[in-house]
Structure formats: structure tokens, C-alpha cells
Amino acid sequence: MKRQVSITGDIQFADLKVSEPAAYAAGATAIKKTLEHLNKETGLFKSLSTLSAMNQKDGFDCPGCAWPDPEDPSKLGEYCENGAKAIAEETAPERADKVFFEQYSVEEISRWTDMVIGKSGRLTEPMILKPEATYYEPITWNDAFGLIAEHLHQLSSPDEAIFYTSGRSSNEAAFLYGLFARAFGTNNMPDCSNMCHESSGVALSETLGIGKGSVTLDDLHEAEVVMVIGQNPGTNHPRMLSALEKCKNNGGSIITINPLEEAGLVRFKNPQKIKGVIGSGTKLTDIFLQVKINEDVALLKLIMMRLLTIERSGAQVFDKEFIQNKTSGYQELILDLDKYQEEELLERCGVASNEIDKAVSLLASKKRIIICWAMGLTQHKNGVANIKECVNLLLLKGSIGKKGSGTCPVRGHSNVQGDRSVGIMHHVSKPLNKAIKKVFGFEAPEKEGLDTVHCIKAMYEGKAKVFVALGGNFVSAASDTNYTAKALQNCDLTVSIATKLNRGHLITGKTALILPTLGRTEKDTVQGKQRSVTVENSMGKVHQSKGARDPISNALRSEPSIVAQMAEVYFKCESSIDWLALGEDYELIRKKISEVYQGYEDYSKRSKGSGFYLPNNARVGDFSKLPNGKAQFSVNALAEHKLNENDFILMTIRSHDQFNTTIYDMNDRYRGIYGERRIVFMNPIDMEKRGLKTQQIIDLTSTYKCEKRKAEKFKVVPYAIPKGNLAAYFPETNILVPIDEFAKKSNTPISKSIIVQIEIIE
């Protein structure tokens, strides 16, 4: 009997209140809201005591975003409002324990909202959902590992197993997890980067020779211009606002390019400064270019064309010496720019010509330029091209490999970049396989593995039967929610290593295991000695993280320990690797990482305190591994959207009370939304044209390859968004993202440019 579970929860509208969007981010309001949330969720004293250790040199790393810590962290607290909410969520007293699972079936829990599910509490002991059962029940750790081993041994091929990784896991856990997957015999290692920044990695690797950004935190402070494109740091990376404030105080300017004007980039009231609490704060954005969804390439081409016109007039705005000595493909780029008509590009991007002139005038006179971006650029069919066009602009200005200059993809989860650095990837690396052979004595598989999209397809088609997740809420985070749910339900076994209950524990294989693990805040102690793990921030610096609180349950195990014991039970005595020793001694794991990868020498010692930067060729202007030993200009086509008369382009967004798929509350105060998440932002002219009233209820549909998808019951809210564009929250609208529509080369889902239609139901 198939379990009758809901993939969305019951849809019941709350009392939606709408106000004007906020005119600034943070300030006294953020302090007040943070304290209220902490007191309500965990208790004020307990929360503040824990937060005092977050992002400090001998403390723990925030489990939220991957924004870097300054060299001298603030003793007042090196955290933001959303970071504090993440800690409250992890340290709240509620428990999803044996008693909880005896009381509620998975069918009943699945009808709850994502927020209510998340607030059910911390997982405290291993649980199993047996075939056809609707209630989880306890299982011993040994029996859980034995069951996993049994299912893995029954597979006809190692490629019938999938090992997924979220960005929250540590370097030590990720390295061990990747080692186990390869020793098992597969490169099926999808990760959350496949769903967000894979386009960045592909584009940067092909143009600059490294799939990471090139800047440091100090570079942001020293930049003359910072361009923030397709990103909302006020909600998603709030501590970035302090860096932008410092840039402004040092005389820098900020250009913001986005379909929505976000409060955090309008004005920032730094809550650690008197001016930020009772004063007016700092105006951040100097020039706002409100581009239509996914017309960034058109806008960037316009900017470069106008810079080229100035260059041809005799003024030197391009760095010709840098272009000649350090780059390849300049003439091809210029020939491409000469093909376009300004009128066409202006119409496509939707930005006023005089506003573009302001940006061009600023860029023409500056040399130290940084471009920051997030999923607003990457989650499109042409996501790779979007990033490459940013690189083109930086190369024209010679703004790579110099202080105050470079690329800055802003990662969305605390160690998603670190996981990739220590081997979590579905691609085959011959140097890595060679190093694994030398250090561990086995032949790693040479067959390309499956990324996130294609692992979902494999499960849906019955080609993959075991799914193991190291963290994450896979069913809610992935595209095409109905399809993904069916894919997981086709599996014989799904395993989740997790801290809290989420919808991924309800949409499962025939048998499901929950393996509870320590949170980032909790002490990891073995034989009376506390262990520390390491993480890598979004700018490539590796540092230690050490928990500050006693674990909520004595039954919890650390991620490295869980992975090591899983491997030990599977291999029994047939492996040359001492898995249990690695699971117990993190120093040994770090030693092995340093033997496999360059840049990790004296790993444990150097990761203490502020940590150390990994090698970065683009940061130092070394492009020797690229064709001709030079950085690569590229020719990129405009975005292609074949729209019918009644079509809109929808982008998925987060609310301010949200981090990834974790919902802290039902408000989005920066955009003036309170009490409800099932809303869709629409231009008032589009509303009038279609006879829609404020808070009228509609369905959203998307049709790709003759298959119609529907997201039911959304309230329309008028908003300053370009005509023909819509915005709505995820994961509620992930159901509209088709599984077969993803970025060229990177396979990142098109979550920011979905062609949708509106159906009026009330």
C-alpha cells in the first residue's frame, strides 16, 4: 500500500497583510525582531550565550550562509538576524523523538506546512519507516548500518546508488563521504551546488581556470565599484552589507542590477553602530538598473558597447596592456558587440538609457571593479553565459588578479564550496583518482556520475534504488516537486543524515532511515576530548569550527562518525582503509586530505584562528592552465524566451524569514508581506490589464513539452517588478520548474526564469 503523503501540505490561507516595502535593512528593527524570535524559540539567555561563540575564532561557524568572517570578529556578535534564527532553530527545546513519531504518522505530518514541520524539533535517535508502514519507529545504530549495507550489497551495479550532499556538512565529513562513494564504486555524488552555483563553476573554470571567485573580503573594502547582480544580500547574506558599507565609507560606489529593488541594497543601518540604530544608516546603491528577468546579457552587452564607443573616441577605458598580455578572444568579443543594435538591447533589458549611461560613466573611469552575483544569474537556461558576460566586462577593465577587483559568486550555504574542494562532485578527475590510488590504494571509478537533475531522473526511471543524503531537504529543494517525489518513492531505501525533521523525511523510498547527527552548535566529544571540524567560506578560506553546547541527545553521532561506520559495516574487513580510525580521528582525516589535495599542507595547524586561503590562480592573475595561457573572453548569445501573449516569466525568491528551504516565520517584512507565503508579486499594469485585484486568488501553471504543471492558490500582490515578470517564493513554486529544463553545460534548474500562465479561480 502506497503511503498517502502530501508534497505541499494542506493549503490554508492565513490573514495576509501588505504594507509598503522597507526603505532599509537591519537597524533597531532587526535587533528587536531577532531578540523576539530568540526569546520565543529558545529563550533569550540561552540563545545569546550560544551566539557569543558563533563565527568567533575558537567558536563554531554559522550553519547559514558562507559569507566570510573578518580577521577580527566583532565581540558584540559576528552574526546577522537570519544567522541568529538558524541557531534558534537548532537549539530549540522541541524534539522529534520516539514519543513524537508514535503520536504522528508521516501522512499526518505531511499535511503540515514546511514551517510547522521544521519546528517539530531536533531528531534524537535513529528511526526507521518500514515498507507500507506510516509511523517511524526506533532502530539501533548497528541495525541501521546493517540495513544500509544489505541494500547496497543487493544492487546489481554501484551506479544504482546515489550519495547526495548538502552544503552544511564539514570538510571532514564530505571528504570521507566522497571516499566511501568512490570506494563503493560510483561517482553518483550530486550536491546542492548542482542546483544553485554550478553555472558559476562552469563559467569561471572555462574563462579564468578556477570554479571559484577570486576576491577576498579586503578586496570588497578596497573596490572602487561593486556591481551586485541577481542577488539579495539583505535577506540571503546579511553580513555582506557590512562589507558594502565599508566599501562606501572608503569612497567606493555600488551598482545594483536586479528585477526587484531590495531593501538591503537601498540603505543599511548597521546594528553595531549608533548611526545604524538611531541614525539614517548608509545609502548603499548609487545606481539601480531594474533589469527584466534574465535579460542581464542584453544589459551587459549594452554597457560594454557604450564603453567601446568611448574607447574608440580616443579615451582609454579598457586596460589594453592587460588584454594583450593576459587574455585571448578580444577581437571575437568586439565583433560580437558590433552586431547588436542598441534599440533592441534597450527593449529587451527594460532599463532606461540614461540610467545605463550613469553606470557606463562610472565604470569608464574606474579600474578596481568587483562583480558579485548569486542565483539570479545562475538559475537560467543561459546561466553559464550570464556569468561569462560578467567575466567579459571585468577582463575589458583589467579587473582580475588585482586588489579590489575580481569575481565574487556569493554561495548560499555554509560549506557548499568546501564540500566541492574536498571531492564532492559527479565529474571524474584523473589527478584526483591518481591521488586516491596513491594514498588509499584503490582504483576510483572512471565513469562520469550523475548530477542532481539526472539522479532524480534515474530514480524516477527505476535505474537508481538507494538514495543517501548527507544533510538537506532534497524533495523541497529540487526542481519539479511532483516528479522528484515520485522518484524518491521509487527507491527501495532512502537514508537521511539530518539534525531536524523536514519534508524529505516524509516523501521517502519503500524503506526510510533517519540518522540523527550533531548540529554545528554542539560539542563533538570522544573519550573526553572535544573535536573540531573545518569549513571553507565563499572566498576560499578554510578555518575550524568547534561546537559550544552539549548535544540535545546522547544518541547523536557526528557526520564523520556516521559515514565511517556506514563504510566499515559495508566493507567489513575487505577494505584497506581503516574507516573507524578516520571516523574517530579528524586530524587523520585532515592529514589524508592534505595528501590528496594541494594547498592543505599543515592543515590542522593552519586552520586554527583565522584559517588559511586555498590557492587561487585567478586571484594572482595566473591563467597558465588555460588555452594559450590566458584568460578567455567569450561570445555569448542573448537569452531565448519564446513567450505567447498570456505568458509571464516567473522567478522564485526567498522571504526574509527563510534560509534555503527552512522557514522561520510567515513574514517578509523587507517586501511588506506579513502572515502568508502563497503570494505572487505582479506589476500593477499587468494586474489591471488582466482585471486582477489585490489579493485575488489564482493558480500558476507552466507547460513544457506538452506537460502542464500547476501550483495552486496564490494571492496576487501589486509590486514594483518589470511588466511581464512575476516573483513568488520557493519551495512553494518549485513544482513549476520542469525537470528537463536546465542550464546548458551546468544542468542547473531554471528556477529564476520559468514561463508560466495565470488561471483565475476566484
Tab-separated table of N, CA and C in Angstrom, residues 411-549:
chain	number	residue	atom	x	y	z
A	411	ARG	N	28.050	32.301	-2.278
A	411	ARG	CA	27.487	30.972	-2.034
A	411	ARG	C	26.398	31.038	-0.967
A	412	GLY	N	25.423	30.145	-1.106
A	412	GLY	CA	24.257	30.228	-0.258
A	412	GLY	C	24.250	29.328	0.955
A	413	HIS	N	25.180	28.402	1.086
A	413	HIS	CA	25.173	27.519	2.248
A	413	HIS	C	26.586	27.436	2.808
A	414	SER	N	26.681	27.173	4.098
A	414	SER	CA	27.896	27.441	4.853
A	414	SER	C	29.143	26.708	4.385
A	415	ASN	N	29.014	25.534	3.776
A	415	ASN	CA	30.232	24.855	3.323
A	415	ASN	C	30.052	24.196	1.967
A	416	VAL	N	29.152	24.719	1.150
A	416	VAL	CA	28.943	24.116	-0.163
A	416	VAL	C	30.217	24.189	-1.007
A	417	GLN	N	31.002	25.254	-0.844
A	417	GLN	CA	32.246	25.357	-1.596
A	417	GLN	C	33.296	24.403	-1.039
A	418	GLY	N	33.332	24.253	0.282
A	418	GLY	CA	34.290	23.335	0.883
A	418	GLY	C	34.036	21.898	0.492
A	419	ASP	N	32.765	21.502	0.429
A	419	ASP	CA	32.430	20.139	0.011
A	419	ASP	C	33.006	19.831	-1.362
A	420	ARG	N	32.860	20.780	-2.272
A	420	ARG	CA	33.373	20.577	-3.629
A	420	ARG	C	34.909	20.513	-3.618
A	421	SER	N	35.533	21.341	-2.810
A	421	SER	CA	37.003	21.378	-2.770
A	421	SER	C	37.609	20.063	-2.312
A	422	VAL	N	36.883	19.317	-1.448
A	422	VAL	CA	37.425	18.056	-0.936
A	422	VAL	C	36.802	16.839	-1.616
A	423	GLY	N	36.208	17.037	-2.795
A	423	GLY	CA	35.883	15.871	-3.611
A	423	GLY	C	34.447	15.536	-3.861
A	424	ILE	N	33.498	16.339	-3.348
A	424	ILE	CA	32.093	16.045	-3.632
A	424	ILE	C	31.764	16.587	-5.020
A	425	MET	N	31.790	15.705	-6.008
A	425	MET	CA	31.460	16.097	-7.379
A	425	MET	C	31.191	14.839	-8.183
A	426	HIS	N	30.323	14.978	-9.168
A	426	HIS	CA	29.986	13.841	-10.014
A	426	HIS	C	30.937	13.710	-11.190
A	427	HIS	N	31.736	14.754	-11.434
A	427	HIS	CA	32.704	14.701	-12.528
A	427	HIS	C	33.877	13.793	-12.163
A	428	VAL	N	34.553	13.298	-13.188
A	428	VAL	CA	35.741	12.469	-12.985
A	428	VAL	C	36.981	13.354	-13.104
A	429	SER	N	37.850	13.269	-12.122
A	429	SER	CA	39.120	13.987	-12.142
A	429	SER	C	40.248	12.966	-12.145
A	430	LYS	N	40.988	12.894	-13.234
A	430	LYS	CA	42.091	11.931	-13.308
A	430	LYS	C	43.163	12.202	-12.261
A	431	PRO	N	43.549	13.472	-12.028
A	431	PRO	CA	44.522	13.720	-10.953
A	431	PRO	C	44.010	13.267	-9.587
A	432	LEU	N	42.709	13.484	-9.329
A	432	LEU	CA	42.143	13.045	-8.048
A	432	LEU	C	42.168	11.527	-7.945
A	433	ASN	N	41.752	10.846	-9.007
A	433	ASN	CA	41.766	9.376	-8.977
A	433	ASN	C	43.177	8.841	-8.759
A	434	LYS	N	44.139	9.494	-9.374
A	434	LYS	CA	45.536	9.079	-9.210
A	434	LYS	C	45.984	9.262	-7.760
A	435	ALA	N	45.595	10.391	-7.167
A	435	ALA	CA	45.972	10.649	-5.775
A	435	ALA	C	45.302	9.665	-4.826
A	436	ILE	N	44.030	9.338	-5.099
A	436	ILE	CA	43.315	8.357	-4.265
A	436	ILE	C	44.005	6.997	-4.339
A	437	LYS	N	44.424	6.627	-5.534
A	437	LYS	CA	45.144	5.353	-5.701
A	437	LYS	C	46.430	5.354	-4.877
A	438	LYS	N	47.144	6.464	-4.907
A	438	LYS	CA	48.419	6.554	-4.187
A	438	LYS	C	48.213	6.543	-2.673
A	439	VAL	N	47.220	7.271	-2.183
A	439	VAL	CA	47.036	7.440	-0.741
A	439	VAL	C	46.244	6.292	-0.126
A	440	PHE	N	45.225	5.772	-0.842
A	440	PHE	CA	44.326	4.784	-0.252
A	440	PHE	C	44.395	3.407	-0.909
A	441	GLY	N	45.056	3.317	-2.045
A	441	GLY	CA	45.322	2.014	-2.634
A	441	GLY	C	44.204	1.378	-3.425
A	442	PHE	N	43.179	2.146	-3.830
A	442	PHE	CA	42.145	1.547	-4.671
A	442	PHE	C	41.916	2.406	-5.916
A	443	GLU	N	41.348	1.774	-6.933
A	443	GLU	CA	41.063	2.460	-8.195
A	443	GLU	C	39.692	3.124	-8.106
A	444	ALA	N	39.661	4.443	-8.128
A	444	ALA	CA	38.387	5.156	-8.114
A	444	ALA	C	37.696	4.998	-9.465
A	445	PRO	N	36.379	5.007	-9.508
A	445	PRO	CA	35.657	4.796	-10.774
A	445	PRO	C	35.947	5.898	-11.790
A	446	GLU	N	35.985	5.523	-13.051
A	446	GLU	CA	36.286	6.468	-14.124
A	446	GLU	C	35.062	6.831	-14.951
A	447	LYS	N	33.909	6.303	-14.562
A	447	LYS	CA	32.670	6.639	-15.253
A	447	LYS	C	32.068	7.897	-14.639
A	448	GLU	N	31.665	8.850	-15.496
A	448	GLU	CA	31.029	10.076	-15.026
A	448	GLU	C	29.795	9.738	-14.194
A	449	GLY	N	29.615	10.467	-13.082
A	449	GLY	CA	28.461	10.236	-12.233
A	449	GLY	C	27.277	11.098	-12.629
A	450	LEU	N	26.236	11.052	-11.841
A	450	LEU	CA	25.012	11.799	-12.105
A	450	LEU	C	24.945	13.047	-11.238
A	451	ASP	N	24.560	14.181	-11.851
A	451	ASP	CA	24.294	15.383	-11.074
A	451	ASP	C	22.884	15.309	-10.508
A	452	THR	N	22.435	16.374	-9.857
A	452	THR	CA	21.151	16.337	-9.166
A	452	THR	C	19.987	16.037	-10.104
A	453	VAL	N	19.899	16.781	-11.204
A	453	VAL	CA	18.789	16.576	-12.137
A	453	VAL	C	18.759	15.145	-12.655
A	454	HIS	N	19.917	14.630	-13.038
A	454	HIS	CA	19.943	13.307	-13.666
A	454	HIS	C	19.856	12.170	-12.651
A	455	CYS	N	20.204	12.435	-11.396
A	455	CYS	CA	19.966	11.401	-10.388
A	455	CYS	C	18.467	11.290	-10.108
A	456	ILE	N	17.756	12.409	-10.156
A	456	ILE	CA	16.300	12.361	-9.985
A	456	ILE	C	15.669	11.553	-11.113
A	457	LYS	N	16.125	11.806	-12.339
A	457	LYS	CA	15.602	11.060	-13.482
A	457	LYS	C	15.907	9.569	-13.348
A	458	ALA	N	17.104	9.238	-12.851
A	458	ALA	CA	17.470	7.829	-12.684
A	458	ALA	C	16.570	7.145	-11.661
A	459	MET	N	16.282	7.828	-10.564
A	459	MET	CA	15.382	7.245	-9.562
A	459	MET	C	13.969	7.111	-10.122
A	460	TYR	N	13.524	8.120	-10.846
A	460	TYR	CA	12.176	8.082	-11.429
A	460	TYR	C	12.024	6.907	-12.381
A	461	GLU	N	13.083	6.631	-13.137
A	461	GLU	CA	13.041	5.561	-14.142
A	461	GLU	C	13.426	4.198	-13.580
A	462	GLY	N	13.657	4.105	-12.279
A	462	GLY	CA	13.981	2.830	-11.656
A	462	GLY	C	15.417	2.388	-11.854
A	463	LYS	N	16.286	3.299	-12.300
A	463	LYS	CA	17.683	2.956	-12.547
A	463	LYS	C	18.567	3.189	-11.319
A	464	ALA	N	18.031	3.840	-10.310
A	464	ALA	CA	18.742	4.036	-9.042
A	464	ALA	C	17.786	3.642	-7.923
A	465	LYS	N	18.280	2.889	-6.948
A	465	LYS	CA	17.381	2.281	-5.971
A	465	LYS	C	17.693	2.633	-4.521
A	466	VAL	N	18.890	3.175	-4.283
A	466	VAL	CA	19.259	3.598	-2.932
A	466	VAL	C	19.694	5.052	-2.993
A	467	PHE	N	19.109	5.886	-2.143
A	467	PHE	CA	19.425	7.309	-2.082
A	467	PHE	C	19.854	7.649	-0.667
A	468	VAL	N	21.091	8.142	-0.515
A	468	VAL	CA	21.621	8.542	0.784
A	468	VAL	C	21.876	10.044	0.740
A	469	ALA	N	21.384	10.769	1.733
A	469	ALA	CA	21.545	12.220	1.768
A	469	ALA	C	22.309	12.628	3.014
A	470	LEU	N	23.452	13.268	2.810
A	470	LEU	CA	24.224	13.845	3.904
A	470	LEU	C	23.722	15.275	4.096
A	471	GLY	N	22.648	15.409	4.891
A	471	GLY	CA	22.026	16.703	5.104
A	471	GLY	C	21.038	17.046	4.001
A	472	GLY	N	20.369	18.185	4.171
A	472	GLY	CA	19.494	18.710	3.138
A	472	GLY	C	18.052	18.271	3.255
A	473	ASN	N	17.208	18.975	2.500
A	473	ASN	CA	15.783	18.688	2.385
A	473	ASN	C	15.514	18.515	0.899
A	474	PHE	N	15.925	17.379	0.378
A	474	PHE	CA	16.044	17.165	-1.061
A	474	PHE	C	14.730	17.376	-1.800
A	475	VAL	N	13.656	16.835	-1.303
A	475	VAL	CA	12.395	16.896	-2.048
A	475	VAL	C	11.895	18.326	-2.184
A	476	SER	N	12.165	19.175	-1.197
A	476	SER	CA	11.727	20.563	-1.274
A	476	SER	C	12.704	21.440	-2.042
A	477	ALA	N	13.974	21.101	-2.002
A	477	ALA	CA	14.981	21.935	-2.654
A	477	ALA	C	15.053	21.703	-4.157
A	478	ALA	N	14.751	20.489	-4.604
A	478	ALA	CA	14.922	20.132	-6.010
A	478	ALA	C	13.798	20.697	-6.873
A	479	SER	N	14.011	20.688	-8.175
A	479	SER	CA	13.002	21.163	-9.112
A	479	SER	C	11.926	20.107	-9.333
A	480	ASP	N	10.819	20.540	-9.942
A	480	ASP	CA	9.743	19.634	-10.365
A	480	ASP	C	9.312	18.727	-9.218
A	481	THR	N	8.697	19.328	-8.197
A	481	THR	CA	8.461	18.650	-6.923
A	481	THR	C	7.703	17.338	-7.064
A	482	ASN	N	6.656	17.316	-7.879
A	482	ASN	CA	5.896	16.066	-8.053
A	482	ASN	C	6.767	14.963	-8.633
A	483	TYR	N	7.545	15.330	-9.648
A	483	TYR	CA	8.428	14.355	-10.302
A	483	TYR	C	9.480	13.852	-9.312
A	484	THR	N	10.089	14.775	-8.554
A	484	THR	CA	11.108	14.400	-7.575
A	484	THR	C	10.530	13.494	-6.497
A	485	ALA	N	9.308	13.806	-6.051
A	485	ALA	CA	8.665	12.977	-5.031
A	485	ALA	C	8.465	11.547	-5.540
A	486	LYS	N	7.980	11.414	-6.763
A	486	LYS	CA	7.783	10.073	-7.332
A	486	LYS	C	9.120	9.345	-7.485
A	487	ALA	N	10.160	10.099	-7.837
A	487	ALA	CA	11.484	9.499	-7.991
A	487	ALA	C	11.962	8.897	-6.674
A	488	LEU	N	11.846	9.645	-5.586
A	488	LEU	CA	12.267	9.147	-4.281
A	488	LEU	C	11.417	7.960	-3.842
A	489	GLN	N	10.119	8.012	-4.121
A	489	GLN	CA	9.224	6.930	-3.716
A	489	GLN	C	9.484	5.640	-4.495
A	490	ASN	N	10.166	5.749	-5.629
A	490	ASN	CA	10.527	4.556	-6.401
A	490	ASN	C	11.714	3.804	-5.807
A	491	CYS	N	12.444	4.461	-4.907
A	491	CYS	CA	13.648	3.839	-4.335
A	491	CYS	C	13.269	2.728	-3.349
A	492	ASP	N	14.151	1.755	-3.226
A	492	ASP	CA	13.968	0.718	-2.213
A	492	ASP	C	14.335	1.241	-0.828
A	493	LEU	N	15.341	2.126	-0.780
A	493	LEU	CA	15.810	2.664	0.505
A	493	LEU	C	16.232	4.110	0.328
A	494	THR	N	15.765	4.981	1.226
A	494	THR	CA	16.274	6.345	1.309
A	494	THR	C	16.809	6.564	2.717
A	495	VAL	N	17.949	7.203	2.799
A	495	VAL	CA	18.630	7.429	4.075
A	495	VAL	C	18.904	8.922	4.214
A	496	SER	N	18.568	9.497	5.353
A	496	SER	CA	18.803	10.916	5.597
A	496	SER	C	19.613	11.100	6.868
A	497	ILE	N	20.773	11.726	6.725
A	497	ILE	CA	21.599	12.112	7.877
A	497	ILE	C	21.250	13.563	8.162
A	498	ALA	N	20.600	13.836	9.289
A	498	ALA	CA	19.972	15.139	9.474
A	498	ALA	C	19.942	15.556	10.937
A	499	THR	N	19.667	16.848	11.147
A	499	THR	CA	19.518	17.388	12.502
A	499	THR	C	18.060	17.610	12.870
A	500	LYS	N	17.249	18.047	11.867
A	500	LYS	CA	15.855	18.373	12.137
A	500	LYS	C	14.943	17.674	11.140
A	501	LEU	N	13.681	17.551	11.526
A	501	LEU	CA	12.694	16.957	10.648
A	501	LEU	C	12.394	17.899	9.488
A	502	ASN	N	12.257	17.342	8.284
A	502	ASN	CA	11.829	18.136	7.137
A	502	ASN	C	10.990	17.267	6.205
A	503	ARG	N	10.472	17.872	5.146
A	503	ARG	CA	9.561	17.149	4.260
A	503	ARG	C	10.254	15.975	3.577
A	504	GLY	N	11.574	16.032	3.447
A	504	GLY	CA	12.305	14.926	2.848
A	504	GLY	C	12.232	13.643	3.654
A	505	HIS	N	11.832	13.730	4.927
A	505	HIS	CA	11.670	12.533	5.756
A	505	HIS	C	10.277	11.929	5.621
A	506	LEU	N	9.426	12.587	4.851
A	506	LEU	CA	8.043	12.133	4.677
A	506	LEU	C	7.810	11.602	3.270
A	507	ILE	N	8.554	12.122	2.314
A	507	ILE	CA	8.496	11.651	0.922
A	507	ILE	C	9.700	10.739	0.744
A	508	THR	N	9.512	9.445	0.873
A	508	THR	CA	10.646	8.523	1.021
A	508	THR	C	10.535	7.320	0.099
A	509	GLY	N	11.579	6.515	0.146
A	509	GLY	CA	11.553	5.226	-0.522
A	509	GLY	C	10.673	4.243	0.246
A	510	LYS	N	10.664	3.004	-0.247
A	510	LYS	CA	9.832	1.984	0.399
A	510	LYS	C	10.235	1.799	1.865
A	511	THR	N	11.545	1.827	2.113
A	511	THR	CA	12.077	1.852	3.470
A	511	THR	C	12.858	3.151	3.626
A	512	ALA	N	12.751	3.767	4.788
A	512	ALA	CA	13.461	5.028	5.019
A	512	ALA	C	14.141	5.006	6.374
A	513	LEU	N	15.325	5.562	6.416
A	513	LEU	CA	16.082	5.701	7.662
A	513	LEU	C	16.368	7.175	7.927
A	514	ILE	N	16.233	7.578	9.180
A	514	ILE	CA	16.701	8.887	9.640
A	514	ILE	C	17.845	8.642	10.604
A	515	LEU	N	19.003	9.193	10.295
A	515	LEU	CA	20.179	9.064	11.159
A	515	LEU	C	20.484	10.441	11.740
A	516	PRO	N	20.210	10.651	13.029
A	516	PRO	CA	20.354	11.985	13.624
A	516	PRO	C	21.811	12.338	13.887
A	517	THR	N	22.170	13.569	13.591
A	517	THR	CA	23.561	13.976	13.730
A	517	THR	C	23.696	15.245	14.546
A	518	LEU	N	24.892	15.503	14.991
A	518	LEU	CA	25.177	16.716	15.755
A	518	LEU	C	24.969	17.960	14.902
A	519	GLY	N	24.488	19.019	15.527
A	519	GLY	CA	24.395	20.309	14.868
A	519	GLY	C	25.710	21.060	14.967
A	520	ARG	N	25.821	22.128	14.195
A	520	ARG	CA	27.061	22.918	14.189
A	520	ARG	C	27.344	23.525	15.564
A	521	THR	N	26.299	23.773	16.349
A	521	THR	CA	26.481	24.415	17.653
A	521	THR	C	26.950	23.454	18.731
A	522	GLU	N	26.870	22.141	18.479
A	522	GLU	CA	27.039	21.165	19.552
A	522	GLU	C	28.455	20.604	19.648
A	523	LYS	N	28.858	20.323	20.869
A	523	LYS	CA	30.184	19.763	21.115
A	523	LYS	C	30.270	18.347	20.555
A	524	ASP	N	31.379	18.069	19.921
A	524	ASP	CA	31.650	16.752	19.342
A	524	ASP	C	32.780	16.142	20.155
A	525	THR	N	32.415	15.306	21.105
A	525	THR	CA	33.385	14.823	22.085
A	525	THR	C	33.538	13.304	22.012
A	526	VAL	N	34.776	12.843	22.017
A	526	VAL	CA	35.095	11.414	22.051
A	526	VAL	C	36.150	11.185	23.124
A	527	GLN	N	35.854	10.279	24.034
A	527	GLN	CA	36.768	9.941	25.128
A	527	GLN	C	37.223	11.198	25.875
A	528	GLY	N	36.268	12.087	26.123
A	528	GLY	CA	36.533	13.287	26.905
A	528	GLY	C	37.234	14.400	26.157
A	529	LYS	N	37.550	14.190	24.865
A	529	LYS	CA	38.257	15.204	24.083
A	529	LYS	C	37.329	15.776	23.015
A	530	GLN	N	37.223	17.114	23.000
A	530	GLN	CA	36.358	17.748	22.011
A	530	GLN	C	37.073	17.859	20.670
A	531	ARG	N	36.360	17.514	19.618
A	531	ARG	CA	36.903	17.567	18.268
A	531	ARG	C	36.384	18.811	17.545
A	532	SER	N	37.131	19.247	16.569
A	532	SER	CA	36.691	20.359	15.729
A	532	SER	C	36.717	19.909	14.274
A	533	VAL	N	35.841	20.506	13.470
A	533	VAL	CA	35.825	20.244	12.037
A	533	VAL	C	36.265	21.513	11.316
A	534	THR	N	36.310	21.469	9.992
A	534	THR	CA	36.698	22.646	9.219
A	534	THR	C	35.686	22.897	8.115
A	535	VAL	N	35.611	24.153	7.706
A	535	VAL	CA	34.734	24.572	6.616
A	535	VAL	C	35.484	25.586	5.750
A	536	GLU	N	34.971	25.822	4.552
A	536	GLU	CA	35.552	26.806	3.632
A	536	GLU	C	34.498	27.848	3.310
A	537	ASN	N	34.835	29.125	3.490
A	537	ASN	CA	33.848	30.155	3.186
A	537	ASN	C	33.800	30.451	1.683
A	538	SER	N	32.923	31.355	1.288
A	538	SER	CA	32.694	31.593	-0.135
A	538	SER	C	33.861	32.290	-0.821
A	539	MET	N	34.864	32.709	-0.065
A	539	MET	CA	36.043	33.331	-0.656
A	539	MET	C	37.277	32.448	-0.546
A	540	GLY	N	37.058	31.164	-0.255
A	540	GLY	CA	38.137	30.196	-0.317
A	540	GLY	C	39.027	30.106	0.897
A	541	LYS	N	38.578	30.608	2.036
A	541	LYS	CA	39.373	30.490	3.263
A	541	LYS	C	38.836	29.328	4.096
A	542	VAL	N	39.760	28.481	4.578
A	542	VAL	CA	39.424	27.309	5.378
A	542	VAL	C	39.724	27.605	6.842
A	543	HIS	N	38.782	27.277	7.732
A	543	HIS	CA	39.013	27.505	9.156
A	543	HIS	C	38.227	26.504	9.978
A	544	GLN	N	38.570	26.406	11.247
A	544	GLN	CA	37.953	25.411	12.113
A	544	GLN	C	36.616	25.883	12.670
A	545	SER	N	35.817	24.901	13.081
A	545	SER	CA	34.532	25.160	13.726
A	545	SER	C	34.404	24.183	14.885
A	546	LYS	N	34.135	24.730	16.079
A	546	LYS	CA	34.063	23.891	17.287
A	546	LYS	C	32.783	24.223	18.044
A	547	GLY	N	31.960	23.223	18.285
A	547	GLY	CA	30.675	23.422	18.949
A	547	GLY	C	30.811	23.970	20.355
A	548	ALA	N	29.728	24.640	20.825
A	548	ALA	CA	29.777	25.301	22.127
A	548	ALA	C	28.769	24.745	23.124
A	549	ARG	N	27.817	23.944	22.665
A	549	ARG	CA	26.753	23.465	23.543
A	549	ARG	C	26.789	21.946	23.672
